[in-house]
């Protein structure tokens, strides 16, 4: 039985929770979660990969078991969340690592790669965009409108993303076998993002999401110059980040491995864990000389 260690570190005066498993001397694999989840989304992936890797999965500030300082006390932007993650990895002596990013984890991971390109040995992106391709308009148009002009007219459609029905939808849409998805996932996420004051935290991050798009040209240049090994494993039925978002990586990384998983949605690990873990093992073995 694999031991998963549940730990805390103090970063910039904030208590940051992370899950860790595997030998300390093994190659590091950092898992960065998305909205509205936490490192809990990796609860089964961490032990599945810990035989080969030192797996580190933090909760971003405002999520899961990490501190959630009020929005007026912490600047909730993707730059700031990347700062916290970068400092946490430095404390943990993870100087080189492979990245797994999903949803919000992607723009955090992209910032880490741009700041320290020599640190990132390989990337697995699971429904985590790096291109304009794949943004499903029905989901994203209200977010762009809110980012451009936050106010009483644009906030309600975005605030609706914090509702139980919307979070349940994130887990179940496009999934061919919804009975495999644990209902605790959306119940826990809904409870945590709706803690007192956390609605303003989440609205801050939704408002800041548009800032990630301006990062894309630099990111594409990084891909072209570094040719970092990349696996895009994607729930083919995701109605948030559509499959064109996965295919787009091949433009700048012609050797990228693109895997569209039929019957998978946004939270692919809930319904297709073995498929994702299998692709990851194959990919990371193939690029093992650089990891």
GROMACS .gro file of C-alpha atoms in nm:
model
  291
    1UNK     CA    1   0.000   0.000   0.000
    2UNK     CA    2   0.141   0.336  -0.105
    3UNK     CA    3   0.175   0.592   0.172
    4UNK     CA    4   0.037   0.933   0.081
    5UNK     CA    5   0.161   1.202   0.316
    6UNK     CA    6  -0.062   1.501   0.391
    7UNK     CA    7   0.146   1.802   0.484
    8UNK     CA    8   0.149   2.178   0.527
    9UNK     CA    9   0.411   2.442   0.454
   10UNK     CA   10   0.414   2.812   0.536
   11UNK     CA   11   0.458   3.022   0.222
   12UNK     CA   12   0.447   3.402   0.235
   13UNK     CA   13   0.282   3.369   0.576
   14UNK     CA   14   0.007   3.140   0.445
   15UNK     CA   15  -0.050   2.774   0.529
   16UNK     CA   16  -0.035   2.569   0.210
   17UNK     CA   17  -0.154   2.209   0.207
   18UNK     CA   18  -0.002   1.947  -0.021
   19UNK     CA   19  -0.014   1.573  -0.079
   20UNK     CA   20   0.313   1.393  -0.132
   21UNK     CA   21   0.407   1.032  -0.206
   22UNK     CA   22   0.705   0.843  -0.338
   23UNK     CA   23   1.074   0.840  -0.260
   24UNK     CA   24   1.240   1.174  -0.198
   25UNK     CA   25   1.519   1.096  -0.444
   26UNK     CA   26   1.279   0.997  -0.725
   27UNK     CA   27   1.208   1.235  -1.016
   28UNK     CA   28   0.954   1.496  -0.909
   29UNK     CA   29   0.608   1.516  -1.061
   30UNK     CA   30   0.401   1.821  -0.966
   31UNK     CA   31   0.021   1.803  -1.004
   32UNK     CA   32  -0.168   2.134  -1.028
   33UNK     CA   33  -0.545   2.120  -0.989
   34UNK     CA   34  -0.821   2.326  -1.146
   35UNK     CA   35  -1.141   2.506  -1.049
   36UNK     CA   36  -1.342   2.431  -0.838
   37UNK     CA   37  -1.147   2.136  -0.703
   38UNK     CA   38  -0.829   2.087  -0.500
   39UNK     CA   39  -0.549   1.831  -0.481
   40UNK     CA   40  -0.828   1.594  -0.385
   41UNK     CA   41  -0.885   1.546  -0.759
   42UNK     CA   42  -0.550   1.361  -0.758
   43UNK     CA   43  -0.634   1.137  -0.461
   44UNK     CA   44  -0.614   0.824  -0.680
   45UNK     CA   45  -0.350   0.940  -0.928
   46UNK     CA   46  -0.091   1.019  -0.660
   47UNK     CA   47  -0.057   0.659  -0.536
   48UNK     CA   48  -0.082   0.524  -0.892
   49UNK     CA   49   0.241   0.704  -0.989
   50UNK     CA   50   0.431   0.711  -0.660
   51UNK     CA   51   0.622   0.392  -0.736
   52UNK     CA   52   0.833   0.586  -0.984
   53UNK     CA   53   0.795   0.953  -0.891
   54UNK     CA   54   0.805   1.185  -0.596
   55UNK     CA   55   0.454   1.319  -0.649
   56UNK     CA   56   0.365   1.661  -0.508
   57UNK     CA   57   0.008   1.795  -0.531
   58UNK     CA   58  -0.063   2.127  -0.357
   59UNK     CA   59  -0.392   2.304  -0.293
   60UNK     CA   60  -0.388   2.658  -0.432
   61UNK     CA   61  -0.471   2.934  -0.186
   62UNK     CA   62  -0.848   2.965  -0.161
   63UNK     CA   63  -0.902   2.596  -0.234
   64UNK     CA   64  -0.913   2.271  -0.039
   65UNK     CA   65  -0.713   2.263   0.281
   66UNK     CA   66  -0.487   2.559   0.208
   67UNK     CA   67  -0.550   2.896   0.367
   68UNK     CA   68  -0.817   3.110   0.207
   69UNK     CA   69  -0.733   3.468   0.307
   70UNK     CA   70  -1.008   3.715   0.217
   71UNK     CA   71  -0.993   3.874  -0.125
   72UNK     CA   72  -0.906   4.211   0.029
   73UNK     CA   73  -0.606   4.057   0.211
   74UNK     CA   74  -0.446   3.866  -0.079
   75UNK     CA   75  -0.424   3.955  -0.449
   76UNK     CA   76  -0.595   3.654  -0.607
   77UNK     CA   77  -0.439   3.647  -0.952
   78UNK     CA   78  -0.272   3.368  -1.144
   79UNK     CA   79   0.059   3.548  -1.103
   80UNK     CA   80   0.015   3.539  -0.726
   81UNK     CA   81  -0.085   3.172  -0.720
   82UNK     CA   82   0.222   3.094  -0.931
   83UNK     CA   83   0.435   3.286  -0.679
   84UNK     CA   84   0.303   3.067  -0.397
   85UNK     CA   85   0.359   2.746  -0.594
   86UNK     CA   86   0.709   2.849  -0.697
   87UNK     CA   87   0.808   2.922  -0.338
   88UNK     CA   88   0.652   2.598  -0.213
   89UNK     CA   89   0.853   2.393  -0.464
   90UNK     CA   90   1.170   2.575  -0.362
   91UNK     CA   91   1.102   2.488   0.003
   92UNK     CA   92   1.052   2.125  -0.097
   93UNK     CA   93   1.381   2.121  -0.295
   94UNK     CA   94   1.197   2.034  -0.616
   95UNK     CA   95   1.439   2.206  -0.854
   96UNK     CA   96   1.344   1.996  -1.157
   97UNK     CA   97   1.007   1.838  -1.214
   98UNK     CA   98   0.752   1.718  -1.464
   99UNK     CA   99   0.420   1.903  -1.457
  100UNK     CA  100   0.061   1.780  -1.474
  101UNK     CA  101  -0.179   2.070  -1.521
  102UNK     CA  102  -0.558   2.085  -1.546
  103UNK     CA  103  -0.789   2.385  -1.587
  104UNK     CA  104  -0.659   2.659  -1.347
  105UNK     CA  105  -0.346   2.453  -1.294
  106UNK     CA  106  -0.246   2.521  -1.655
  107UNK     CA  107  -0.190   2.898  -1.636
  108UNK     CA  108  -0.011   2.849  -1.304
  109UNK     CA  109   0.211   2.584  -1.461
  110UNK     CA  110   0.275   2.797  -1.770
  111UNK     CA  111   0.405   3.077  -1.549
  112UNK     CA  112   0.639   2.837  -1.370
  113UNK     CA  113   0.772   2.713  -1.705
  114UNK     CA  114   0.827   3.065  -1.839
  115UNK     CA  115   1.003   3.177  -1.521
  116UNK     CA  116   1.230   2.871  -1.496
  117UNK     CA  117   1.228   2.682  -1.827
  118UNK     CA  118   1.520   2.467  -1.717
  119UNK     CA  119   1.316   2.336  -1.422
  120UNK     CA  120   1.035   2.176  -1.623
  121UNK     CA  121   1.136   1.842  -1.770
  122UNK     CA  122   0.801   1.742  -1.927
  123UNK     CA  123   0.438   1.853  -1.930
  124UNK     CA  124   0.112   1.661  -1.912
  125UNK     CA  125  -0.185   1.885  -1.978
  126UNK     CA  126  -0.529   1.742  -1.910
  127UNK     CA  127  -0.796   1.980  -2.035
  128UNK     CA  128  -0.573   2.277  -1.967
  129UNK     CA  129  -0.558   2.536  -2.245
  130UNK     CA  130  -0.256   2.719  -2.384
  131UNK     CA  131  -0.419   2.846  -2.705
  132UNK     CA  132  -0.729   3.037  -2.807
  133UNK     CA  133  -0.846   2.717  -2.971
  134UNK     CA  134  -1.086   2.512  -2.766
  135UNK     CA  135  -1.250   2.780  -2.552
  136UNK     CA  136  -1.617   2.678  -2.573
  137UNK     CA  137  -1.805   3.008  -2.625
  138UNK     CA  138  -2.114   2.910  -2.425
  139UNK     CA  139  -1.898   2.872  -2.116
  140UNK     CA  140  -1.637   3.142  -2.173
  141UNK     CA  141  -1.825   3.437  -2.325
  142UNK     CA  142  -1.971   3.535  -1.983
  143UNK     CA  143  -1.623   3.510  -1.828
  144UNK     CA  144  -1.471   3.738  -2.095
  145UNK     CA  145  -1.755   3.985  -2.048
  146UNK     CA  146  -1.704   3.989  -1.671
  147UNK     CA  147  -1.327   4.033  -1.709
  148UNK     CA  148  -1.372   4.324  -1.947
  149UNK     CA  149  -1.645   4.500  -1.753
  150UNK     CA  150  -1.701   4.363  -1.401
  151UNK     CA  151  -2.025   4.483  -1.249
  152UNK     CA  152  -2.383   4.399  -1.159
  153UNK     CA  153  -2.477   4.317  -1.518
  154UNK     CA  154  -2.190   4.080  -1.592
  155UNK     CA  155  -2.138   3.920  -1.250
  156UNK     CA  156  -2.452   3.700  -1.212
  157UNK     CA  157  -2.371   3.454  -1.496
  158UNK     CA  158  -2.020   3.411  -1.358
  159UNK     CA  159  -2.132   3.382  -0.997
  160UNK     CA  160  -2.363   3.101  -1.111
  161UNK     CA  161  -2.049   2.889  -1.165
  162UNK     CA  162  -2.028   2.858  -0.784
  163UNK     CA  163  -2.369   2.690  -0.757
  164UNK     CA  164  -2.412   2.321  -0.679
  165UNK     CA  165  -2.578   2.255  -1.014
  166UNK     CA  166  -2.295   2.421  -1.207
  167UNK     CA  167  -2.027   2.231  -1.018
  168UNK     CA  168  -2.214   1.903  -1.063
  169UNK     CA  169  -2.233   1.980  -1.436
  170UNK     CA  170  -1.856   2.030  -1.451
  171UNK     CA  171  -1.809   1.675  -1.326
  172UNK     CA  172  -2.079   1.501  -1.528
  173UNK     CA  173  -2.111   1.669  -1.867
  174UNK     CA  174  -1.981   1.458  -2.153
  175UNK     CA  175  -1.911   1.156  -1.932
  176UNK     CA  176  -2.030   0.832  -2.089
  177UNK     CA  177  -2.045   0.650  -1.754
  178UNK     CA  178  -2.154   0.908  -1.495
  179UNK     CA  179  -2.206   0.636  -1.235
  180UNK     CA  180  -1.826   0.623  -1.202
  181UNK     CA  181  -1.810   0.981  -1.074
  182UNK     CA  182  -1.825   1.004  -0.696
  183UNK     CA  183  -2.096   1.257  -0.595
  184UNK     CA  184  -1.878   1.360  -0.301
  185UNK     CA  185  -1.662   1.545  -0.555
  186UNK     CA  186  -1.913   1.816  -0.635
  187UNK     CA  187  -2.055   1.823  -0.283
  188UNK     CA  188  -1.711   1.888  -0.129
  189UNK     CA  189  -1.611   2.141  -0.395
  190UNK     CA  190  -1.938   2.331  -0.355
  191UNK     CA  191  -1.898   2.347   0.021
  192UNK     CA  192  -1.538   2.468   0.001
  193UNK     CA  193  -1.575   2.737  -0.266
  194UNK     CA  194  -1.879   2.871  -0.081
  195UNK     CA  195  -1.710   2.922   0.254
  196UNK     CA  196  -1.782   3.270   0.392
  197UNK     CA  197  -1.600   3.523   0.177
  198UNK     CA  198  -1.469   3.265  -0.067
  199UNK     CA  199  -1.716   3.374  -0.334
  200UNK     CA  200  -1.512   3.694  -0.370
  201UNK     CA  201  -1.194   3.489  -0.396
  202UNK     CA  202  -1.340   3.285  -0.680
  203UNK     CA  203  -1.479   3.589  -0.857
  204UNK     CA  204  -1.136   3.751  -0.843
  205UNK     CA  205  -0.978   3.453  -1.016
  206UNK     CA  206  -1.253   3.427  -1.276
  207UNK     CA  207  -1.206   3.798  -1.347
  208UNK     CA  208  -0.829   3.748  -1.382
  209UNK     CA  209  -0.853   3.447  -1.614
  210UNK     CA  210  -0.844   3.670  -1.924
  211UNK     CA  211  -0.489   3.772  -1.827
  212UNK     CA  212  -0.375   3.424  -1.923
  213UNK     CA  213  -0.455   3.485  -2.289
  214UNK     CA  214  -0.198   3.765  -2.315
  215UNK     CA  215   0.062   3.516  -2.192
  216UNK     CA  216   0.005   3.279  -2.484
  217UNK     CA  217   0.248   3.434  -2.740
  218UNK     CA  218   0.537   3.404  -2.491
  219UNK     CA  219   0.426   3.052  -2.406
  220UNK     CA  220   0.417   2.946  -2.771
  221UNK     CA  221   0.766   3.088  -2.818
  222UNK     CA  222   0.879   2.885  -2.517
  223UNK     CA  223   0.730   2.570  -2.671
  224UNK     CA  224   0.904   2.634  -3.005
  225UNK     CA  225   1.239   2.712  -2.847
  226UNK     CA  226   1.251   2.447  -2.576
  227UNK     CA  227   1.052   2.169  -2.747
  228UNK     CA  228   0.956   2.045  -2.401
  229UNK     CA  229   0.807   1.694  -2.415
  230UNK     CA  230   0.430   1.731  -2.386
  231UNK     CA  231   0.133   1.498  -2.355
  232UNK     CA  232  -0.214   1.647  -2.402
  233UNK     CA  233  -0.463   1.393  -2.265
  234UNK     CA  234  -0.812   1.534  -2.299
  235UNK     CA  235  -1.167   1.444  -2.222
  236UNK     CA  236  -1.300   1.456  -2.578
  237UNK     CA  237  -1.646   1.568  -2.465
  238UNK     CA  238  -1.535   1.861  -2.246
  239UNK     CA  239  -1.768   2.157  -2.300
  240UNK     CA  240  -1.532   2.400  -2.125
  241UNK     CA  241  -1.202   2.331  -2.300
  242UNK     CA  242  -1.292   2.157  -2.624
  243UNK     CA  243  -1.063   1.909  -2.803
  244UNK     CA  244  -0.925   2.177  -3.038
  245UNK     CA  245  -0.739   2.301  -2.732
  246UNK     CA  246  -0.550   1.972  -2.722
  247UNK     CA  247  -0.480   1.959  -3.095
  248UNK     CA  248  -0.338   2.312  -3.091
  249UNK     CA  249  -0.023   2.206  -2.903
  250UNK     CA  250   0.103   2.029  -3.217
  251UNK     CA  251   0.144   2.366  -3.392
  252UNK     CA  252   0.445   2.457  -3.180
  253UNK     CA  253   0.537   2.110  -3.052
  254UNK     CA  254   0.522   1.877  -3.354
  255UNK     CA  255   0.627   1.581  -3.137
  256UNK     CA  256   0.352   1.642  -2.882
  257UNK     CA  257   0.146   1.337  -2.797
  258UNK     CA  258  -0.225   1.418  -2.833
  259UNK     CA  259  -0.476   1.178  -2.676
  260UNK     CA  260  -0.848   1.249  -2.694
  261UNK     CA  261  -1.034   1.015  -2.460
  262UNK     CA  262  -1.383   0.921  -2.585
  263UNK     CA  263  -1.654   0.943  -2.321
  264UNK     CA  264  -1.442   1.171  -2.103
  265UNK     CA  265  -1.535   1.516  -1.977
  266UNK     CA  266  -1.363   1.797  -1.790
  267UNK     CA  267  -1.260   1.597  -1.482
  268UNK     CA  268  -1.119   1.302  -1.671
  269UNK     CA  269  -0.956   1.137  -1.369
  270UNK     CA  270  -1.294   1.068  -1.212
  271UNK     CA  271  -1.410   0.838  -1.492
  272UNK     CA  272  -1.093   0.739  -1.682
  273UNK     CA  273  -0.817   0.723  -1.422
  274UNK     CA  274  -0.653   0.408  -1.558
  275UNK     CA  275  -0.652   0.546  -1.911
  276UNK     CA  276  -0.484   0.871  -1.806
  277UNK     CA  277  -0.233   0.696  -1.577
  278UNK     CA  278  -0.149   0.453  -1.858
  279UNK     CA  279  -0.085   0.732  -2.107
  280UNK     CA  280   0.124   0.915  -1.849
  281UNK     CA  281   0.338   0.612  -1.773
  282UNK     CA  282   0.401   0.549  -2.140
  283UNK     CA  283   0.480   0.913  -2.212
  284UNK     CA  284   0.705   0.968  -1.911
  285UNK     CA  285   0.888   0.643  -1.983
  286UNK     CA  286   0.948   0.753  -2.341
  287UNK     CA  287   1.091   1.088  -2.229
  288UNK     CA  288   1.256   0.934  -1.923
  289UNK     CA  289   1.603   1.043  -2.018
  290UNK     CA  290   1.497   1.405  -1.971
  291UNK     CA  291   1.279   1.362  -1.663
   0.00000   0.00000   0.00000
